[in-house]
Coordinates of C-alpha atoms in Angstrom, one line a residue:
Chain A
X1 CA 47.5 126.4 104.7
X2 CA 45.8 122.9 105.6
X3 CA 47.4 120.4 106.8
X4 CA 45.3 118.5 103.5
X5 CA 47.0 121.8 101.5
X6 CA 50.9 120.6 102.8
X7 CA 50.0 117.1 102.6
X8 CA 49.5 117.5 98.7
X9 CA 52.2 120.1 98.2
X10 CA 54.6 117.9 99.9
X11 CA 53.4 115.0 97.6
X12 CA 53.6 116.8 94.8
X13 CA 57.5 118.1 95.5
X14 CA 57.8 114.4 96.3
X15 CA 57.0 113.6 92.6
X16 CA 59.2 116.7 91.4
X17 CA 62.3 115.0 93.3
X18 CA 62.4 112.7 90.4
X19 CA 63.8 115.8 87.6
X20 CA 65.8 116.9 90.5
X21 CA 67.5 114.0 91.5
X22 CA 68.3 112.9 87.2
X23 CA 69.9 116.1 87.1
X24 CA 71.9 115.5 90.3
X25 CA 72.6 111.6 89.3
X26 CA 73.5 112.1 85.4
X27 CA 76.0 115.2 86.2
X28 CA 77.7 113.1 88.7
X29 CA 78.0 110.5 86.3
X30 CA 79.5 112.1 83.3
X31 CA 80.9 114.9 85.4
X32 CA 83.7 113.0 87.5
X33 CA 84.9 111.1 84.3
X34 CA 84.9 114.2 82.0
X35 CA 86.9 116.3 84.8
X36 CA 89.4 113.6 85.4
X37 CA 90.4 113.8 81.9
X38 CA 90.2 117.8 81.7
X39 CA 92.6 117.7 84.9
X40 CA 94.5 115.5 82.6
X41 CA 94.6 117.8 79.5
X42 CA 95.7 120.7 81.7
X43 CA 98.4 118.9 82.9
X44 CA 99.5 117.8 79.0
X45 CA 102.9 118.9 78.7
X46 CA 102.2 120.0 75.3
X47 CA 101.5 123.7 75.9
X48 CA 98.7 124.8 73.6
X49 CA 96.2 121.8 75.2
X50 CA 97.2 122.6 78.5
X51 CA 96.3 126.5 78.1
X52 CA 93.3 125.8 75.9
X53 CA 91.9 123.7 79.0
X54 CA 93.0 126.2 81.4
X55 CA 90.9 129.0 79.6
X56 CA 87.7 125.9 79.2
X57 CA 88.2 125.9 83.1
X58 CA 88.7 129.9 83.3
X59 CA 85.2 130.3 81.5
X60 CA 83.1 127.6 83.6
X61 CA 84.5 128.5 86.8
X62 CA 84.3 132.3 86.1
X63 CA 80.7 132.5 85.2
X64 CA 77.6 132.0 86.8
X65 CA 76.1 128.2 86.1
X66 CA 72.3 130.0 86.1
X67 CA 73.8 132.1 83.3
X68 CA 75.4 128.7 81.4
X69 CA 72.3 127.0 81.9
X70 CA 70.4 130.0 80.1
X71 CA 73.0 129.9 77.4
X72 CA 72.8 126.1 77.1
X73 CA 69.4 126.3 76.4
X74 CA 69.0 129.1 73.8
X75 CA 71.8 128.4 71.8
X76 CA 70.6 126.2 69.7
X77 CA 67.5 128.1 68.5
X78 CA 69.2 130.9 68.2
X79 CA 72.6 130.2 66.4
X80 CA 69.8 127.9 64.4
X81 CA 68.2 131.3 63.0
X82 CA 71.1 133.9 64.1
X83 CA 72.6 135.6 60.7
X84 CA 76.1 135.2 60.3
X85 CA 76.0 131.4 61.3
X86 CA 78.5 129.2 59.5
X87 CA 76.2 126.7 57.5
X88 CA 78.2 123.9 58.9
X89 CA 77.1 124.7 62.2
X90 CA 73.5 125.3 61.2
X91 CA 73.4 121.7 59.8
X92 CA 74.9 120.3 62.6
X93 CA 72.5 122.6 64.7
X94 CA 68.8 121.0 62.6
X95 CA 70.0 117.5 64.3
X96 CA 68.7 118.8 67.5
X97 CA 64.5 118.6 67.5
X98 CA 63.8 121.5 70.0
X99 CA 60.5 119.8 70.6
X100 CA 61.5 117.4 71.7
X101 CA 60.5 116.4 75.2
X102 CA 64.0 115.8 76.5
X103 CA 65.4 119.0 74.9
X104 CA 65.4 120.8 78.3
X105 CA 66.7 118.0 80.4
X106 CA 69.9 117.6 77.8
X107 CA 70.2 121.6 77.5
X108 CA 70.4 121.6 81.5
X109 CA 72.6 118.7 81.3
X110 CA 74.8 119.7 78.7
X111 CA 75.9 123.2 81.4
X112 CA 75.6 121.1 84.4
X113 CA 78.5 119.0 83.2
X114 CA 80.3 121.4 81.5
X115 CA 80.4 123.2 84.5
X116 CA 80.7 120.7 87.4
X117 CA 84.1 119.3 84.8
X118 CA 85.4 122.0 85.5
X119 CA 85.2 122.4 89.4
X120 CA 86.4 118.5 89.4
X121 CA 89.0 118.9 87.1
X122 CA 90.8 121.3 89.3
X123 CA 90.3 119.1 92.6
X124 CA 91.9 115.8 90.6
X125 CA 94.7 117.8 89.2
X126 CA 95.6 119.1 93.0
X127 CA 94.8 115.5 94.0
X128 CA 97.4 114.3 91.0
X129 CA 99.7 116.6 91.9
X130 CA 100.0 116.2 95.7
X131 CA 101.2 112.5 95.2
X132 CA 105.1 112.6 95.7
X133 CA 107.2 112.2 93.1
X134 CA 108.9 109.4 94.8
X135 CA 106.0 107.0 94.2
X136 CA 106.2 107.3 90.2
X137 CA 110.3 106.7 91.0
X138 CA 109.3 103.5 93.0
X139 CA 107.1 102.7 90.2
X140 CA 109.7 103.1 87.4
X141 CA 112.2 101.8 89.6
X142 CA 110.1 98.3 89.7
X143 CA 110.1 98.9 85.5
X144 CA 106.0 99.5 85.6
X145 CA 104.5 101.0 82.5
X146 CA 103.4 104.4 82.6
X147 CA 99.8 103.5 82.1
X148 CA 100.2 100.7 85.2
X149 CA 101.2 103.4 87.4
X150 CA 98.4 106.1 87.1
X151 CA 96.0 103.2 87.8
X152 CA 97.6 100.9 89.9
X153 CA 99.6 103.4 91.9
X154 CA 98.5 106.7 91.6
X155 CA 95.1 107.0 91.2
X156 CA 93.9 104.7 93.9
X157 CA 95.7 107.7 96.6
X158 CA 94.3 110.2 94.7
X159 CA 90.5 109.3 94.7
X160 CA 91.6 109.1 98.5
X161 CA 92.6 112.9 98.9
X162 CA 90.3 114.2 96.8
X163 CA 86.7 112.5 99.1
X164 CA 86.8 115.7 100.8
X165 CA 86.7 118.6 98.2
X166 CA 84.5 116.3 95.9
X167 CA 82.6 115.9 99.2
X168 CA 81.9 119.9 99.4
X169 CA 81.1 119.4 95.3
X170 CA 78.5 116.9 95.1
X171 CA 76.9 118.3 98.3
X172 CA 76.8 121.9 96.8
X173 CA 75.2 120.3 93.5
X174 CA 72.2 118.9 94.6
X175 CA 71.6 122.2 95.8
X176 CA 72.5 123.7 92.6
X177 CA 70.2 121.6 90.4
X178 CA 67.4 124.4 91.5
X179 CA 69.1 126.3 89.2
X180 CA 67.4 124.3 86.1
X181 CA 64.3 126.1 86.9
X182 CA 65.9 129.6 85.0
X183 CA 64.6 127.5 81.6
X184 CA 61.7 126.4 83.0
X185 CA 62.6 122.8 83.6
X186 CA 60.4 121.5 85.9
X187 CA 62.2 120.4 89.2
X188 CA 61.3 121.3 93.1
X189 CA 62.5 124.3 93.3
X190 CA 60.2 125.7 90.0
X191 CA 57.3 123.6 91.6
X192 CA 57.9 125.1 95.0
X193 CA 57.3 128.5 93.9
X194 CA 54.5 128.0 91.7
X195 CA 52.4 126.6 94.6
X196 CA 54.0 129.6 96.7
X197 CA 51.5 132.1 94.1
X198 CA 48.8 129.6 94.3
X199 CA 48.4 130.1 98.1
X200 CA 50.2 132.8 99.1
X201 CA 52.3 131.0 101.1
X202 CA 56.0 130.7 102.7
X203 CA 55.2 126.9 103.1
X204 CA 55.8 125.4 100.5
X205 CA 59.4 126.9 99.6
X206 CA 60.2 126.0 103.5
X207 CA 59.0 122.4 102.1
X208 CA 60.9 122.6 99.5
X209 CA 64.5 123.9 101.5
X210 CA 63.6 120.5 103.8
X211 CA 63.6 118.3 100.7
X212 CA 67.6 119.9 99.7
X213 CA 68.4 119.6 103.4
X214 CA 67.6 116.0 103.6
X215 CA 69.3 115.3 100.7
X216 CA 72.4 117.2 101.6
X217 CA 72.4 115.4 105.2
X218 CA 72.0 111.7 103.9
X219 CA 75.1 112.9 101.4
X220 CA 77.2 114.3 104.2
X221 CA 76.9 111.0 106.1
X222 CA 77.6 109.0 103.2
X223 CA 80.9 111.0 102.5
X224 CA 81.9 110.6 106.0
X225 CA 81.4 107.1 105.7
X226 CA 83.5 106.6 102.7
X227 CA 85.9 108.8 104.2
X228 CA 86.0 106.6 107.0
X229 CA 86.7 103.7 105.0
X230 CA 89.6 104.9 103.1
X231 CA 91.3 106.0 106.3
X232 CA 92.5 101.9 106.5
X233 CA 95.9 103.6 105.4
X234 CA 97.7 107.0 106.0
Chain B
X1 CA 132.4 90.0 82.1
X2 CA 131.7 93.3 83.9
X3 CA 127.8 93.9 85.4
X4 CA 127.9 97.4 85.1
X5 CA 130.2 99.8 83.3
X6 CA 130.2 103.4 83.0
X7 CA 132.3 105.4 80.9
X8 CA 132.7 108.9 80.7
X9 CA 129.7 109.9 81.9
X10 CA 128.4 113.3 82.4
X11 CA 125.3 115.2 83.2
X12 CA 124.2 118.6 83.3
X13 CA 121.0 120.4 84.8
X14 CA 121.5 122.8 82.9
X15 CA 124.6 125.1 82.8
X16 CA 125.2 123.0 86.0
X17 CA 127.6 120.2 85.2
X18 CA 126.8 117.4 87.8
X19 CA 128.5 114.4 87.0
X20 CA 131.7 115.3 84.6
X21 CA 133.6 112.3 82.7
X22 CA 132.1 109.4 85.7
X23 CA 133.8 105.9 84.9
X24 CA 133.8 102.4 87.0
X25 CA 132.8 99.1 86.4
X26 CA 131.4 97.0 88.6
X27 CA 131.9 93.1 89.0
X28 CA 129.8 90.0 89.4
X29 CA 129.7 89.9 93.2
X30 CA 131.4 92.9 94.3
X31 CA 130.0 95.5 96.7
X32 CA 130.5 99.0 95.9
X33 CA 130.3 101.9 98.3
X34 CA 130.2 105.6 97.0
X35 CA 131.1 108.4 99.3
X36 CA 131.3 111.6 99.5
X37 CA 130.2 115.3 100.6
X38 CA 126.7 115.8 99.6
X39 CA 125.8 117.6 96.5
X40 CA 129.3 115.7 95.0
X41 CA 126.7 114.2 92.6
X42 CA 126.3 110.2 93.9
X43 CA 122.8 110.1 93.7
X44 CA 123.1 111.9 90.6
X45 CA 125.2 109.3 89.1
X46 CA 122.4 106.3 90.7
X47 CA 119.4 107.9 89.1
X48 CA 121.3 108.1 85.9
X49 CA 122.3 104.5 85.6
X50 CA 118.4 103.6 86.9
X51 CA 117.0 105.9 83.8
X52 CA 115.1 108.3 86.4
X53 CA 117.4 111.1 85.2
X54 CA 118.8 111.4 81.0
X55 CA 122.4 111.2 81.1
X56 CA 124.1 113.9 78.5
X57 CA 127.2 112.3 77.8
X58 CA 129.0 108.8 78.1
X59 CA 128.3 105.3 77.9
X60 CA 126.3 102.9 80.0
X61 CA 126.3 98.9 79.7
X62 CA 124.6 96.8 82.4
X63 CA 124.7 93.1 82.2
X64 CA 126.5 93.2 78.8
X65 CA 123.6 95.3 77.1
X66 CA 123.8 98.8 76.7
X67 CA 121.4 101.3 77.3
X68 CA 123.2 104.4 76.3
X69 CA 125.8 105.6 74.1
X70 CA 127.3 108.6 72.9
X71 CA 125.7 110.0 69.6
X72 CA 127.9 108.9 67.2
X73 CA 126.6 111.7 64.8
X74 CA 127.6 114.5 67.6
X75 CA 126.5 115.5 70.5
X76 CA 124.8 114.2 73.3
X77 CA 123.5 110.5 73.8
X78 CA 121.4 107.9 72.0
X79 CA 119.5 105.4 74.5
X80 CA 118.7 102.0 73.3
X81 CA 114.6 101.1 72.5
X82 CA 112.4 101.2 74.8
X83 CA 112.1 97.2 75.3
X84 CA 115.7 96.5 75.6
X85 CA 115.8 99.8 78.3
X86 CA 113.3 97.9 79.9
X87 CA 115.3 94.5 79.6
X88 CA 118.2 96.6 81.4
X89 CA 115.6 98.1 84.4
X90 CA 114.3 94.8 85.2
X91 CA 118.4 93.6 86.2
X92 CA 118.3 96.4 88.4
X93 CA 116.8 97.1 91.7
X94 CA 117.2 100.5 93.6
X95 CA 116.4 101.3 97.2
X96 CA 115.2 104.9 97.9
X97 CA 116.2 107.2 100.4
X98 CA 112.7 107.8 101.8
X99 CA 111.5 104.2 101.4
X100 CA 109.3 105.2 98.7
X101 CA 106.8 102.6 99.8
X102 CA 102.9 102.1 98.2
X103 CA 101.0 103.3 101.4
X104 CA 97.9 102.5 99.8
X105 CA 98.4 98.5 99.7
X106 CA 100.1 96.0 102.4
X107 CA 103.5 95.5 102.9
X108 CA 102.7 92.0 101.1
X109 CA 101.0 93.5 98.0
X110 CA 103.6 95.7 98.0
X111 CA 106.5 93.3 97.3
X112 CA 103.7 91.3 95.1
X113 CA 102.7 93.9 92.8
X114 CA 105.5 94.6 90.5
X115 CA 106.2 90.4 89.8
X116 CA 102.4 90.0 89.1
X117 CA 101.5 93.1 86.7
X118 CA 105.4 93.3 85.3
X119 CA 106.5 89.9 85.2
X120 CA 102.6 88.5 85.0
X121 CA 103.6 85.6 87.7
X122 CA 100.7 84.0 89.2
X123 CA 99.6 85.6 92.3
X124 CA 100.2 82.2 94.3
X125 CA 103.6 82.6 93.1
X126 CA 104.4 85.6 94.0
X127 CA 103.1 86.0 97.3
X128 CA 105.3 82.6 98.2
X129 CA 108.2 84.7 97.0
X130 CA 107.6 87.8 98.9
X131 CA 106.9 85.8 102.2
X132 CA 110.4 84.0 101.4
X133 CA 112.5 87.3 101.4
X134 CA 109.7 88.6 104.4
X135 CA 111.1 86.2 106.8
X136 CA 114.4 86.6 105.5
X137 CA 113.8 90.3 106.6
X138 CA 112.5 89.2 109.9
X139 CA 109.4 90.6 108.8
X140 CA 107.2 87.9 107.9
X141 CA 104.4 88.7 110.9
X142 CA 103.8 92.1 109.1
X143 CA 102.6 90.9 106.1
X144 CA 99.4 92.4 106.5
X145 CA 100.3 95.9 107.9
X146 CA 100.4 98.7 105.8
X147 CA 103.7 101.0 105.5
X148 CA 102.3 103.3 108.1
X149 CA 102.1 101.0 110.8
X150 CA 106.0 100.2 110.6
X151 CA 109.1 102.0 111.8
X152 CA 111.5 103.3 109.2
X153 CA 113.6 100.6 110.0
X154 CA 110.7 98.3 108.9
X155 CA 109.7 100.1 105.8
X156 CA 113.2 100.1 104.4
X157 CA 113.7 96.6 104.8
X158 CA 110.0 95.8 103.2
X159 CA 111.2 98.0 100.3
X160 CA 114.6 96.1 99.9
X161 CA 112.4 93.1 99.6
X162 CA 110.1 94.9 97.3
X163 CA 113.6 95.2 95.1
X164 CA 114.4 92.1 95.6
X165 CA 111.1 90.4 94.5
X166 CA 111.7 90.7 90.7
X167 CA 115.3 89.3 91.5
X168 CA 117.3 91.9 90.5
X169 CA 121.4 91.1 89.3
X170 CA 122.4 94.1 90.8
X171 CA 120.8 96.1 93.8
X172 CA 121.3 99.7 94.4
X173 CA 121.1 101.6 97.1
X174 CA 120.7 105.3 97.5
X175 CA 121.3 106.2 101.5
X176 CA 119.4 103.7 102.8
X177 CA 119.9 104.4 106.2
X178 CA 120.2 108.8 105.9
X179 CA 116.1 109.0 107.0
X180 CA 116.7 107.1 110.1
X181 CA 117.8 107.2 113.5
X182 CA 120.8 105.0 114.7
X183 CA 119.5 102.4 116.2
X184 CA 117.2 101.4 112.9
X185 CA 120.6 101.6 111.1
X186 CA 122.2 99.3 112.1
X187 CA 119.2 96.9 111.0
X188 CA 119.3 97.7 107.7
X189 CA 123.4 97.8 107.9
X190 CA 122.8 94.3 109.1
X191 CA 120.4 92.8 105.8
X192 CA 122.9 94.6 103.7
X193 CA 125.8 92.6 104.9
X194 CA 123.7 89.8 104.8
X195 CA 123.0 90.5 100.8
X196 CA 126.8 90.6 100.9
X197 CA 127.4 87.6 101.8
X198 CA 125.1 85.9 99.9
X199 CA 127.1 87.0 97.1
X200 CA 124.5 90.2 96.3
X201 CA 126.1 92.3 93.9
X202 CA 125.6 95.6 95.3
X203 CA 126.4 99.8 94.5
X204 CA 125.8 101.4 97.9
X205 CA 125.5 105.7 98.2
X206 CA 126.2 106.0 101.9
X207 CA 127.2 108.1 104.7
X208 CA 128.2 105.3 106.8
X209 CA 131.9 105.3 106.7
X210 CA 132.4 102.3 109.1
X211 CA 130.0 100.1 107.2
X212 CA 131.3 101.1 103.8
X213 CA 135.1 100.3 105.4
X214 CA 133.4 97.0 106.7
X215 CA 131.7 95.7 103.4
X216 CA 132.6 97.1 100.4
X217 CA 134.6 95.5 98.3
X218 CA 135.7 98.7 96.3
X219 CA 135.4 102.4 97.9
X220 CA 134.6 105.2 95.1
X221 CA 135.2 108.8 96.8
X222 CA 133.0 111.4 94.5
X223 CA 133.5 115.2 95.0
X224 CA 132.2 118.0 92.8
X225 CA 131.2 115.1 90.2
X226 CA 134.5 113.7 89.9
X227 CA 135.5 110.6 91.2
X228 CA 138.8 111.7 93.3
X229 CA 140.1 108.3 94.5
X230 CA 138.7 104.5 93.7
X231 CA 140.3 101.7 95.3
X232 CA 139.8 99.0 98.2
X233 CA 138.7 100.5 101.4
X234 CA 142.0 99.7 103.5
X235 CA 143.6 102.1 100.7
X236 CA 141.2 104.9 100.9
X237 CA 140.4 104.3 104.6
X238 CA 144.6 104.0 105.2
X239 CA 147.6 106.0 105.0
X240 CA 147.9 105.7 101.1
X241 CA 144.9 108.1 100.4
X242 CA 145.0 111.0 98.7
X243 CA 145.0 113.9 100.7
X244 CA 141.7 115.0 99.8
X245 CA 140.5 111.7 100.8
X246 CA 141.9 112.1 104.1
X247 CA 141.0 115.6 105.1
X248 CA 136.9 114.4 104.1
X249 CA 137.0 111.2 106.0
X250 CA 138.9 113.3 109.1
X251 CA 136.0 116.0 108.7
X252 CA 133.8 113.4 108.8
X253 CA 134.6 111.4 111.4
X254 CA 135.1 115.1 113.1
X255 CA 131.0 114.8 112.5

């Protein structure tokens, strides 16, 4: 290749880093709330949530997230003409316009954050369950409301213990949004390849792995900042 | 009118019968030290009167209001509602074992924390408070640290001022001095006695058999969730105890 060639390759993966990065930014963002409260369903005391949670986790933890992402996508046409569909589900189904031009980004959305609920769930719960018990007893003891606790008290030390393994998350998701190109959706990775056939060349996936290593290096030093920050305390 | 009265209380874990048929009342004033061998149930019996454990038996008043009796249709207890209970918590201050500290804010925020979100006092108003009982703690120049930068000693006397803060009528305190050396006893032996004389009404859970002899107004020797002997301490620490009495302080003075 050119250097002309790489120049426009690497301008066009530049433009490409847009779909990658909403992917990346709206999983986060709906993600970390959704798995604090699945953490908090699994830890409901009353049973059948708790273990109907735990089997939600099970599933998204257990499969691949290419295969979810697959799934996520087809589903709706399918189910939409499958036989056998309950007619409820089918009417609920014809709300979602498959031509529409955000389709694919929701579909990919929809299993991203399914998926990345899960994985978070299960760090917050270890993060909610590593706080002593002696800290809700101090809490009580000083006739705080349940609610004034989590937030006041308990949460603030958990977001603390869990930086680390939500470090290791968020670090493995950008790299994990290249899985959106299974369905087509047009991200770096999908781009990357295509220009891979169009000149026979290595270059532009190497191009491409330099983009996700950037990324994943400007994340790693902004976790270790933040890690830094929160260590005012032990 | 007595501060705190229990009456036949009992709790089980269980098959395991902890505390069996507990009474004592305590006065306005008075300073009450609970000993005995461990797993006799004292702790046991503090957690049950600060609602961190569910009584199964018996009858609990504090400050003239009661926050559990026995079901009068049958077994077990009825609590009071949930306001009143919280009425009855707020008279009450208990100091942990481990401290129990908030590691996650300053020893200042954590004395101001629970007057500003529980009792909704002005933030002006409660920091004045806290730096009052700081410096009567000797701790006023740590206001910033956080609980990690003190000594035990330190921490427990930042969380008897934490206790203090929503001004409890009676203070409780559950071995306050078992997690630390001897030396950073005797500092917190020392604000105790200090709470004493100020006229603190205090239930004390501790090991220290010289400082219970010292300041206590009333001894209450527990064993196997009885109480064996209740009395002032120059009868259970003299030649009138009960034999039982003796041959544990003897053992224990024995280390």
């Amino acid at each position: 290749m050119t250097s002309q060639e790489i120049l426009n390759v690497v301008k066009l993966l530049l433009e490409y880093l847009v779909p990658t990065l909403k992917v990346f930014g709206f999983t986060l963002l709906f993600s970390v709330p959704l798995g604090m409260v699945v953490a908090l369903l699994k830890m409901c005391k009353f049973k059948p949530i708790s273990y109907l949670t735990n089997i939600y986790i099970l599933i998204m933890r257990g499969t691949p997230l290419m295969l979810q992402v697959i799934v996520a996508f087809y589903a709706v046409p399918m189910l939409k003409n499958g036989e056998g569909t309950p007619q409820f589900i089918v009417n609920l189904l014809n709300n979602i316009d498959i031509k529409d031009e955000n389709y694919m980004f929701n579909a990919v959305l929809v299993a991203f954050v399914l998926n990345y609920a899960a994985y978070f769930a299960e760090i917050f719960r270890g993060g909610i369950e590593s706080i002593p018990k002696g800290q809700y007893e101090a809490a009580a003891a000083l006739s705080m409301t349940r609610t004034q606790t989590f937030f006041k008290i308990i949460l603030p030390q958990v977001v603390k213990r869990v930086v680390p393994a939500s470090a290791n998350e968020v670090i493995t998701l950008v790299k994990d949004t290249s899985l959106a190109n299974v369905v087509a959706y047009a991200e770096i990775t999908l781009k990357a390849k295509q220009q891979m056939q169009l000149y026979s060349s290595l270059v532009p996936l190497f191009i491409a792995g330099a983009f996700y290593f950037v990324l994943a290096t400007v994340l790693t030093i902004v976790f270790s900042y933040v890690e830094k920050k929160l260590d005012y305390y032990k | 009118m007595a501060m705190l009265e229990v009456k036949n209380l009992r709790k089980c874990f269980g098959d395991l019968e902890v505390l069996k048929d507990i009474s004592f009342n305590v006065e306005k004033g008075e300073v009450v030290a609970i000993i005995g061998p461990s797993g006799s149930g004292k702790s046991t019996l503090l957690r049950c009167i600060n609602q961190l454990e569910k009584a199964s038996d018996g009858k609990i008043s504090v400050c003239g209001m009661d926050m559990l009796e026995d079901n009068p249709k049958g077994s077990g207890v009825v609590y009071a509602d949930a306001r009143l209970l919280r009425d009855i918590r707020l008279k009450i201050g208990l100091v942990f074992q481990n401290f129990n500290l908030f590691p996650h804010f300053s020893v200042l925020r954590n004395i101001t924390e629970a007057p500003m979100i529980v009792l909704k006092k002005s933030k002006e108003e409660a920091e004045k408070t806290a730096i009052e009982l700081l410096k009567k703690m000797g701790l006023e120049a740590k206001a910033d640290s956080y609980p990690c930068e003190l000594s035990g000693g330190q921490q427990q006397r930042v969380s008897i001022a934490r206790a203090l803060a929503l001004s409890p009528e009676i203070l409780f305190f559950d071995e306050p001095t078992s997690a630390l050396d001897p030396e950073l006893t005797g500092e917190i032996l020392k604000v105790i006695r200090k709470l004493a004389d100020d006229g603190m009404t205090m239930v004390i859970v501790t090991h220290e058999m010289a400082f219970a002899r010292d300041v206590a107004d009333k001894v209450i020797f527990m064993e196997n969730g009885v109480i064996v002997e209740e009395g002032a301490p120059e009868q259970l620490f003299g030649n009138d105890a009960t034999e039982r009495t003796k041959q544990f302080l003897q053992r224990f003075s024995q280390g």
